[in-house]
């Protein structure tokens, strides 16, 4: 019997976290770990106390906005943003690893950089790669897990 590695462990947990998403388009999840301990989790959905897109519909769908563009029109808080907010409740996350099932957008990439996250592990894709490119330019290590790793 072989033991699962940390990256696969957290990537599989992200698959559960994303199930809380209230977005009609995509289910995204994120986990922030520091020293292999979870500091925060997040999924994409409406801000606290507001109606969810699965209840009232998606403005981006209604306007025909292409995936990966015009993020400012989306009412959802992204999974990475929610994970960072939750993790910071427990203190500093400098040097942490963020696990996500999607390439972070540019907005999330900026927050990841400024939060001091040093590594991002991605177990899925997204329609744009600008966020990944920004992370790499800032010196954040980005690792993309292969699809054949069991998740």
XYZ file of N, CA, C and O in Angstrom:
604
model
N 0.846 -1.179 0.000
C 0.000 0.000 0.000
C 0.890 1.240 0.000
O 1.808 1.347 0.796
N 0.602 2.166 -0.901
C 1.378 3.409 -0.924
C 0.530 4.547 -0.336
O -0.690 4.557 -0.437
N 1.227 5.469 0.264
C 0.574 6.599 0.916
C 0.435 7.745 -0.078
O 1.358 8.056 -0.815
N -0.702 8.411 -0.079
C -0.954 9.533 -0.978
C -0.029 10.701 -0.610
O 0.217 10.955 0.580
N 0.469 11.414 -1.608
C 1.320 12.574 -1.373
C 0.497 13.792 -0.985
O -0.722 13.844 -1.189
N 1.165 14.804 -0.436
C 0.474 16.002 0.031
C -0.276 16.717 -1.086
O -1.411 17.161 -0.888
N 0.343 16.862 -2.256
C -0.332 17.569 -3.348
C -1.616 16.864 -3.762
O -2.658 17.510 -3.950
N -1.569 15.549 -3.896
C -2.778 14.804 -4.255
C -3.820 14.865 -3.136
O -5.020 14.960 -3.387
N -3.361 14.820 -1.911
C -4.234 14.903 -0.739
C -5.057 16.188 -0.764
O -6.291 16.172 -0.699
N -4.362 17.318 -0.905
C -5.060 18.599 -0.897
C -5.865 18.806 -2.193
O -6.956 19.383 -2.145
N -5.361 18.344 -3.315
C -6.090 18.480 -4.583
C -7.414 17.720 -4.523
O -8.439 18.193 -5.033
N -7.405 16.567 -3.904
C -8.654 15.811 -3.776
C -9.617 16.494 -2.809
O -10.834 16.467 -3.014
N -9.090 17.136 -1.783
C -9.950 17.896 -0.873
C -10.605 19.072 -1.592
O -11.757 19.407 -1.320
N -9.877 19.698 -2.509
C -10.429 20.808 -3.295
C -11.668 20.339 -4.059
O -12.640 21.090 -4.205
N -11.659 19.093 -4.517
C -12.800 18.550 -5.249
C -14.054 18.493 -4.372
O -15.163 18.616 -4.868
N -13.885 18.338 -3.080
C -15.021 18.361 -2.148
C -15.419 19.804 -1.850
O -16.604 20.147 -1.862
N -14.440 20.659 -1.608
C -14.719 22.064 -1.298
C -15.537 22.712 -2.409
O -16.496 23.440 -2.145
N -15.203 22.435 -3.659
C -15.898 23.067 -4.788
C -17.383 22.712 -4.848
O -18.168 23.446 -5.445
N -17.787 21.646 -4.199
C -19.190 21.233 -4.212
C -20.098 22.212 -3.476
O -21.321 22.153 -3.619
N -19.516 23.136 -2.701
C -20.297 24.177 -2.026
C -20.551 25.383 -2.921
O -21.291 26.285 -2.555
N -19.952 25.409 -4.103
C -20.083 26.540 -5.020
C -21.547 26.814 -5.344
O -22.356 25.895 -5.465
N -21.863 28.113 -5.484
C -23.221 28.492 -5.867
C -23.242 29.192 -7.225
O -24.215 29.846 -7.575
N -22.172 29.035 -7.977
C -22.083 29.601 -9.326
C -22.749 28.655 -10.318
O -22.601 27.437 -10.220
N -23.485 29.221 -11.261
C -24.159 28.406 -12.268
C -23.216 27.949 -13.377
O -23.502 26.983 -14.068
N -22.096 28.624 -13.552
C -21.173 28.330 -14.647
C -20.081 27.338 -14.286
O -19.762 26.440 -15.051
N -19.454 27.563 -13.138
C -18.285 26.772 -12.764
C -18.302 26.456 -11.281
O -18.748 27.268 -10.477
N -17.759 25.303 -10.922
C -17.552 24.965 -9.518
C -16.049 24.995 -9.255
O -15.313 24.128 -9.728
N -15.608 26.015 -8.521
C -14.200 26.160 -8.191
C -14.016 26.059 -6.691
O -14.870 26.502 -5.907
N -12.901 25.475 -6.308
C -12.553 25.367 -4.900
C -11.087 25.707 -4.706
O -10.294 25.640 -5.644
N -10.736 26.063 -3.477
C -9.348 26.380 -3.141
C -9.085 26.045 -1.678
O -9.989 26.138 -0.840
N -7.867 25.644 -1.417
C -7.400 25.380 -0.060
C -6.048 26.050 0.102
O -5.208 25.977 -0.802
N -5.831 26.668 1.241
C -4.521 27.216 1.564
C -3.948 26.390 2.710
O -4.610 26.203 3.742
N -2.741 25.881 2.470
C -2.061 25.080 3.486
C -0.707 25.701 3.801
O -0.012 26.182 2.903
N -0.373 25.678 5.055
C 0.934 26.144 5.519
C 1.505 25.039 6.389
O 0.848 24.590 7.337
N 2.692 24.564 6.039
C 3.312 23.430 6.739
C 2.379 22.219 6.748
O 2.237 21.534 7.756
N 1.721 21.997 5.625
C 0.794 20.874 5.422
C -0.398 20.880 6.370
O -1.017 19.847 6.609
N -0.747 22.056 6.876
C -1.934 22.229 7.699
C -2.871 23.203 7.003
O -2.447 24.267 6.550
N -4.143 22.860 6.911
C -5.114 23.724 6.241
C -5.322 24.994 7.055
O -5.610 24.944 8.249
N -5.171 26.133 6.392
C -5.403 27.433 7.017
C -6.723 28.039 6.571
O -7.292 28.863 7.258
N -7.202 27.651 5.374
C -8.462 28.193 4.887
C -8.936 27.455 3.649
O -8.131 26.895 2.909
N -10.240 27.446 3.471
C -10.837 26.880 2.261
C -11.774 27.913 1.659
O -12.250 28.815 2.356
N -12.037 27.780 0.382
C -12.971 28.689 -0.263
C -13.559 28.082 -1.517
O -12.954 27.211 -2.147
N -14.729 28.537 -1.853
C -15.393 28.154 -3.098
C -16.014 29.408 -3.669
O -16.166 30.417 -2.972
N -16.363 29.387 -4.948
C -16.929 30.583 -5.570
C -18.428 30.670 -5.302
O -19.154 29.689 -5.404
N -18.840 31.885 -4.931
C -20.242 32.120 -4.656
C -20.485 33.561 -4.251
O -19.549 34.338 -4.077
N -21.737 33.899 -4.099
C -22.136 35.267 -3.757
C -21.536 35.696 -2.419
O -21.275 34.864 -1.551
N -21.320 37.000 -2.250
C -20.839 37.490 -0.958
C -21.798 37.094 0.170
O -23.004 36.910 -0.049
N -21.271 36.983 1.367
C -22.067 36.572 2.537
C -23.347 37.381 2.653
O -23.338 38.607 2.537
N -24.443 36.672 2.872
C -25.731 37.308 3.093
C -26.474 37.711 1.829
O -27.602 38.201 1.907
N -25.865 37.518 0.666
C -26.529 37.894 -0.597
C -27.105 36.658 -1.278
O -26.668 35.534 -1.021
N -28.075 36.891 -2.143
C -28.675 35.784 -2.872
C -27.656 35.147 -3.811
O -26.826 35.824 -4.399
N -27.766 33.839 -3.929
C -26.826 33.083 -4.751
C -27.281 33.030 -6.210
O -28.487 33.070 -6.503
N -26.320 32.912 -7.091
C -26.601 32.854 -8.527
C -27.477 31.648 -8.882
O -28.287 31.726 -9.799
N -27.309 30.541 -8.148
C -28.159 29.382 -8.425
C -29.620 29.664 -8.078
O -30.510 28.949 -8.518
N -29.866 30.740 -7.305
C -31.225 31.125 -6.938
C -31.786 32.214 -7.859
O -32.972 32.183 -8.197
N -30.944 33.170 -8.250
C -31.460 34.325 -9.000
C -30.970 34.410 -10.439
O -31.390 35.283 -11.182
N -30.080 33.503 -10.815
C -29.569 33.525 -12.179
C -28.204 34.188 -12.275
O -27.718 34.790 -11.325
N -27.632 34.077 -13.455
C -26.285 34.563 -13.696
C -26.326 35.757 -14.660
O -26.747 35.611 -15.812
N -25.893 36.911 -14.174
C -25.864 38.107 -15.011
C -24.917 37.930 -16.189
O -25.201 38.379 -17.299
N -23.808 37.236 -15.983
C -22.851 37.011 -17.071
C -23.496 36.178 -18.191
O -23.289 36.451 -19.359
N -24.285 35.174 -17.809
C -25.004 34.376 -18.810
C -26.024 35.241 -19.559
O -26.130 35.181 -20.783
N -26.767 36.040 -18.788
C -27.790 36.894 -19.391
C -27.195 37.883 -20.392
O -27.813 38.192 -21.410
N -25.978 38.371 -20.112
C -25.321 39.337 -20.994
C -24.448 38.672 -22.056
O -23.868 39.361 -22.893
N -24.340 37.343 -22.011
C -23.541 36.619 -22.996
C -22.045 36.873 -22.869
O -21.321 36.876 -23.867
N -21.566 37.054 -21.647
C -20.155 37.351 -21.420
C -19.356 36.045 -21.429
O -19.686 35.090 -20.730
N -18.304 36.046 -22.210
C -17.452 34.875 -22.385
C -16.693 34.547 -21.102
O -16.255 35.441 -20.375
N -16.529 33.264 -20.835
C -15.772 32.808 -19.676
C -14.354 33.367 -19.727
O -13.738 33.457 -20.780
N -13.857 33.785 -18.572
C -12.498 34.303 -18.486
C -12.362 35.784 -18.770
O -11.259 36.326 -18.735
N -13.478 36.456 -19.037
C -13.435 37.894 -19.330
C -14.384 38.649 -18.403
O -15.294 38.067 -17.815
N -14.142 39.944 -18.275
C -15.020 40.858 -17.536
C -15.394 40.342 -16.148
O -16.555 40.333 -15.748
N -14.386 39.931 -15.375
C -14.628 39.393 -14.036
C -15.355 40.367 -13.116
O -16.023 39.955 -12.171
N -15.226 41.659 -13.394
C -15.865 42.647 -12.519
C -17.391 42.572 -12.574
O -18.069 43.057 -11.665
N -17.931 41.942 -13.593
C -19.388 41.824 -13.717
C -19.926 40.648 -12.894
O -21.074 40.643 -12.491
N -19.075 39.709 -12.597
C -19.487 38.538 -11.815
C -19.756 38.946 -10.379
O -18.959 39.632 -9.752
N -20.874 38.517 -9.827
C -21.215 38.845 -8.444
C -20.523 37.926 -7.442
O -20.479 38.215 -6.250
N -19.962 36.833 -7.920
C -19.342 35.861 -7.020
C -17.977 36.326 -6.519
O -17.240 37.023 -7.205
N -17.681 35.894 -5.306
C -16.334 35.995 -4.768
C -15.643 34.701 -5.205
O -16.209 33.614 -5.064
N -14.442 34.817 -5.751
C -13.760 33.643 -6.274
C -13.268 32.742 -5.142
O -13.053 33.187 -4.006
N -13.079 31.470 -5.466
C -12.637 30.475 -4.489
C -11.329 30.884 -3.828
O -11.180 30.791 -2.604
N -10.374 31.357 -4.626
C -9.072 31.759 -4.079
C -9.225 32.937 -3.123
O -8.577 32.989 -2.074
N -10.083 33.881 -3.483
C -10.321 35.046 -2.629
C -10.915 34.620 -1.299
O -10.479 35.081 -0.232
N -11.912 33.756 -1.345
C -12.534 33.280 -0.108
C -11.540 32.498 0.753
O -11.524 32.640 1.978
N -10.704 31.673 0.130
C -9.707 30.911 0.888
C -8.712 31.845 1.569
O -8.349 31.637 2.736
N -8.264 32.880 0.861
C -7.333 33.846 1.448
C -7.983 34.558 2.631
O -7.382 34.688 3.705
N -9.220 35.007 2.463
C -9.914 35.691 3.561
C -10.033 34.798 4.790
O -9.797 35.235 5.915
N -10.408 33.544 4.578
C -10.556 32.613 5.710
C -9.207 32.321 6.356
O -9.083 32.260 7.576
N -8.185 32.119 5.530
C -6.854 31.790 6.057
C -6.285 32.932 6.883
O -5.657 32.700 7.920
N -6.500 34.160 6.441
C -5.958 35.311 7.159
C -6.600 35.510 8.525
O -6.037 36.173 9.384
N -7.770 34.913 8.743
C -8.391 34.953 10.060
C -7.510 34.260 11.108
O -7.593 34.553 12.285
N -6.665 33.332 10.643
C -5.791 32.574 11.534
C -4.379 33.130 11.578
O -3.501 32.551 12.190
N -4.153 34.243 10.892
C -2.835 34.872 10.918
C -2.170 34.880 9.555
O -2.781 34.592 8.528
N -0.914 35.175 9.581
C -0.092 35.329 8.390
C -0.034 34.026 7.574
O 0.074 32.943 8.143
N -0.095 34.135 6.257
C 0.016 32.951 5.394
C 1.219 33.048 4.453
O 1.277 32.356 3.447
N 2.170 33.893 4.794
C 3.370 34.017 3.961
C 4.073 32.664 3.880
O 4.259 31.996 4.884
N 4.398 32.265 2.659
C 5.062 30.992 2.431
C 4.116 29.828 2.233
O 4.549 28.694 2.035
N 2.813 30.072 2.271
C 1.819 29.006 2.147
C 1.710 28.506 0.706
O 2.227 29.106 -0.240
N 1.008 27.396 0.561
C 0.665 26.835 -0.743
C -0.834 26.931 -0.924
O -1.595 26.617 -0.003
N -1.260 27.386 -2.097
C -2.684 27.450 -2.436
C -2.965 26.351 -3.453
O -2.275 26.244 -4.466
N -3.951 25.534 -3.165
C -4.397 24.460 -4.061
C -5.718 24.887 -4.680
O -6.605 25.370 -3.974
N -5.858 24.715 -5.982
C -7.088 25.095 -6.668
C -7.338 24.174 -7.850
O -6.406 23.573 -8.384
N -8.585 24.073 -8.256
C -8.932 23.230 -9.400
C -9.077 24.047 -10.681
O -9.676 23.594 -11.642
N -8.495 25.251 -10.704
C -8.583 26.109 -11.877
C -7.396 27.056 -11.914
O -6.836 27.387 -10.868
N -7.022 27.499 -13.104
C -6.015 28.555 -13.184
C -6.604 29.796 -12.530
O -7.702 30.218 -12.893
N -5.896 30.415 -11.603
C -6.411 31.653 -11.008
C -6.507 32.767 -12.061
O -5.675 32.851 -12.964
N -7.522 33.615 -11.932
C -7.645 34.772 -12.816
C -6.598 35.813 -12.417
O -5.926 35.666 -11.385
N -6.488 36.883 -13.170
C -5.514 37.934 -12.855
C -5.793 38.590 -11.504
O -4.867 38.890 -10.752
N -7.052 38.814 -11.200
C -7.407 39.444 -9.927
C -6.966 38.556 -8.770
O -6.330 39.020 -7.820
N -7.272 37.263 -8.852
C -6.877 36.345 -7.787
C -5.361 36.213 -7.713
O -4.795 36.122 -6.628
N -4.706 36.220 -8.867
C -3.247 36.127 -8.886
C -2.624 37.286 -8.109
O -1.684 37.094 -7.319
N -3.147 38.483 -8.283
C -2.627 39.648 -7.559
C -2.806 39.477 -6.053
O -1.908 39.802 -5.267
N -3.956 38.968 -5.641
C -4.207 38.742 -4.215
C -3.298 37.650 -3.661
O -2.783 37.769 -2.537
N -3.087 36.601 -4.434
C -2.208 35.504 -4.023
C -0.793 36.032 -3.805
O -0.148 35.729 -2.800
N -0.326 36.845 -4.737
C 1.017 37.428 -4.641
C 1.126 38.290 -3.387
O 2.055 38.130 -2.579
N 0.191 39.198 -3.199
C 0.265 40.122 -2.061
C 0.036 39.440 -0.717
O 0.484 39.945 0.315
N -0.638 38.303 -0.713
C -0.843 37.554 0.534
C 0.430 36.815 0.955
O 0.514 36.322 2.073
N 1.398 36.723 0.045
C 2.652 36.053 0.367
C 2.663 34.567 0.096
O 3.570 33.851 0.522
N 1.665 34.081 -0.645
C 1.636 32.667 -1.023
C 2.826 32.422 -1.950
O 3.062 33.182 -2.888
N 3.563 31.369 -1.690
C 4.777 31.101 -2.461
C 4.611 30.012 -3.506
O 5.452 29.847 -4.384
N 3.532 29.240 -3.404
C 3.335 28.136 -4.352
C 1.855 27.973 -4.621
O 1.027 28.050 -3.695
N 1.527 27.723 -5.890
C 0.154 27.432 -6.284
C 0.162 26.091 -7.010
O 0.949 25.889 -7.939
N -0.709 25.187 -6.573
C -0.838 23.870 -7.197
C -2.213 23.812 -7.846
O -3.235 23.982 -7.179
N -2.226 23.598 -9.147
C -3.455 23.620 -9.934
C -3.785 22.207 -10.400
O -2.935 21.526 -10.963
N -5.036 21.788 -10.178
C -5.462 20.454 -10.601
C -6.560 20.522 -11.657
O -7.306 19.570 -11.832
N -6.652 21.644 -12.354
C -7.641 21.799 -13.417
C -7.181 22.904 -14.347
O -6.043 23.356 -14.271
N -8.066 23.353 -15.210
C -7.712 24.414 -16.151
C -8.765 25.513 -16.106
O -9.762 25.402 -15.408
N -8.527 26.541 -16.886
C -9.478 27.643 -17.046
C -9.281 28.200 -18.442
O -8.301 27.881 -19.119
N -10.163 29.066 -18.855
C -10.136 29.564 -20.234
C -9.011 30.547 -20.513
O -8.690 30.799 -21.659
N -8.397 31.111 -19.464
C -7.293 32.043 -19.676
C -6.121 31.670 -18.771
O -6.311 31.063 -17.717
N -4.918 32.056 -19.188
C -3.722 31.740 -18.412
C -3.000 32.990 -17.906
O -1.909 32.887 -17.362
N -3.603 34.167 -18.058
C -2.947 35.401 -17.637
C -2.584 35.396 -16.158
O -1.542 35.909 -15.761
N -3.436 34.828 -15.324
C -3.152 34.769 -13.895
C -1.934 33.912 -13.601
O -1.097 34.270 -12.766
N -1.818 32.785 -14.283
C -0.663 31.898 -14.114
C 0.613 32.625 -14.524
O 1.638 32.562 -13.827
N 0.557 33.321 -15.643
C 1.722 34.065 -16.120
C 2.137 35.138 -15.119
O 3.332 35.327 -14.854
N 1.164 35.823 -14.531
C 1.449 36.856 -13.536
C 2.097 36.251 -12.289
O 3.070 36.803 -11.747
N 1.581 35.127 -11.835
C 2.158 34.453 -10.674
C 3.620 34.102 -10.925
O 4.489 34.343 -10.081
N 3.886 33.542 -12.086
C 5.266 33.152 -12.417
C 6.191 34.357 -12.485
O 7.326 34.303 -11.991
N 5.721 35.455 -13.060
C 6.534 36.675 -13.139
C 6.876 37.204 -11.749
O 7.923 37.808 -11.540
N 5.981 36.968 -10.790
C 6.190 37.437 -9.417
C 7.032 36.461 -8.592
O 7.287 36.711 -7.415
N 7.423 35.357 -9.197
C 8.247 34.390 -8.487
C 7.482 33.358 -7.686
O 8.073 32.634 -6.884
N 6.177 33.279 -7.892
C 5.376 32.250 -7.225
C 5.541 30.952 -8.011
O 5.390 30.931 -9.226
N 5.877 29.891 -7.310
C 6.021 28.590 -7.959
C 4.630 28.081 -8.340
O 3.723 28.059 -7.501
N 4.476 27.669 -9.588
C 3.201 27.140 -10.063
C 3.429 25.712 -10.544
O 4.278 25.465 -11.396
N 2.679 24.784 -9.971
C 2.742 23.384 -10.368
C 1.358 22.946 -10.834
O 0.376 23.168 -10.134
N 1.305 22.349 -12.013
C 0.047 21.854 -12.559
C 0.076 20.339 -12.467
O 0.975 19.697 -13.022
N -0.879 19.786 -11.740
C -0.947 18.336 -11.593
C -1.483 17.704 -12.868
O -2.380 18.233 -13.504
N -0.957 16.573 -13.191
C -1.404 15.820 -14.368
C -2.766 15.198 -14.103
O -3.073 14.776 -12.984
N -3.581 15.129 -15.145
C -4.947 14.588 -15.007
C -4.956 13.115 -14.617
O -5.913 12.636 -14.046
N -3.885 12.387 -14.894
C -3.872 10.955 -14.622
C -3.450 10.611 -13.188
O -3.171 9.478 -12.866
N -3.463 11.600 -12.279
C -3.026 11.376 -10.905
C -4.186 10.971 -9.993
O -4.043 10.942 -8.780
N -5.356 10.694 -10.556
C -6.450 10.197 -9.735
C -7.445 11.239 -9.284
O -8.213 11.023 -8.387
N -7.462 12.415 -9.912
C -8.456 13.433 -9.558
C -8.827 14.229 -10.746
O -8.397 14.071 -11.823
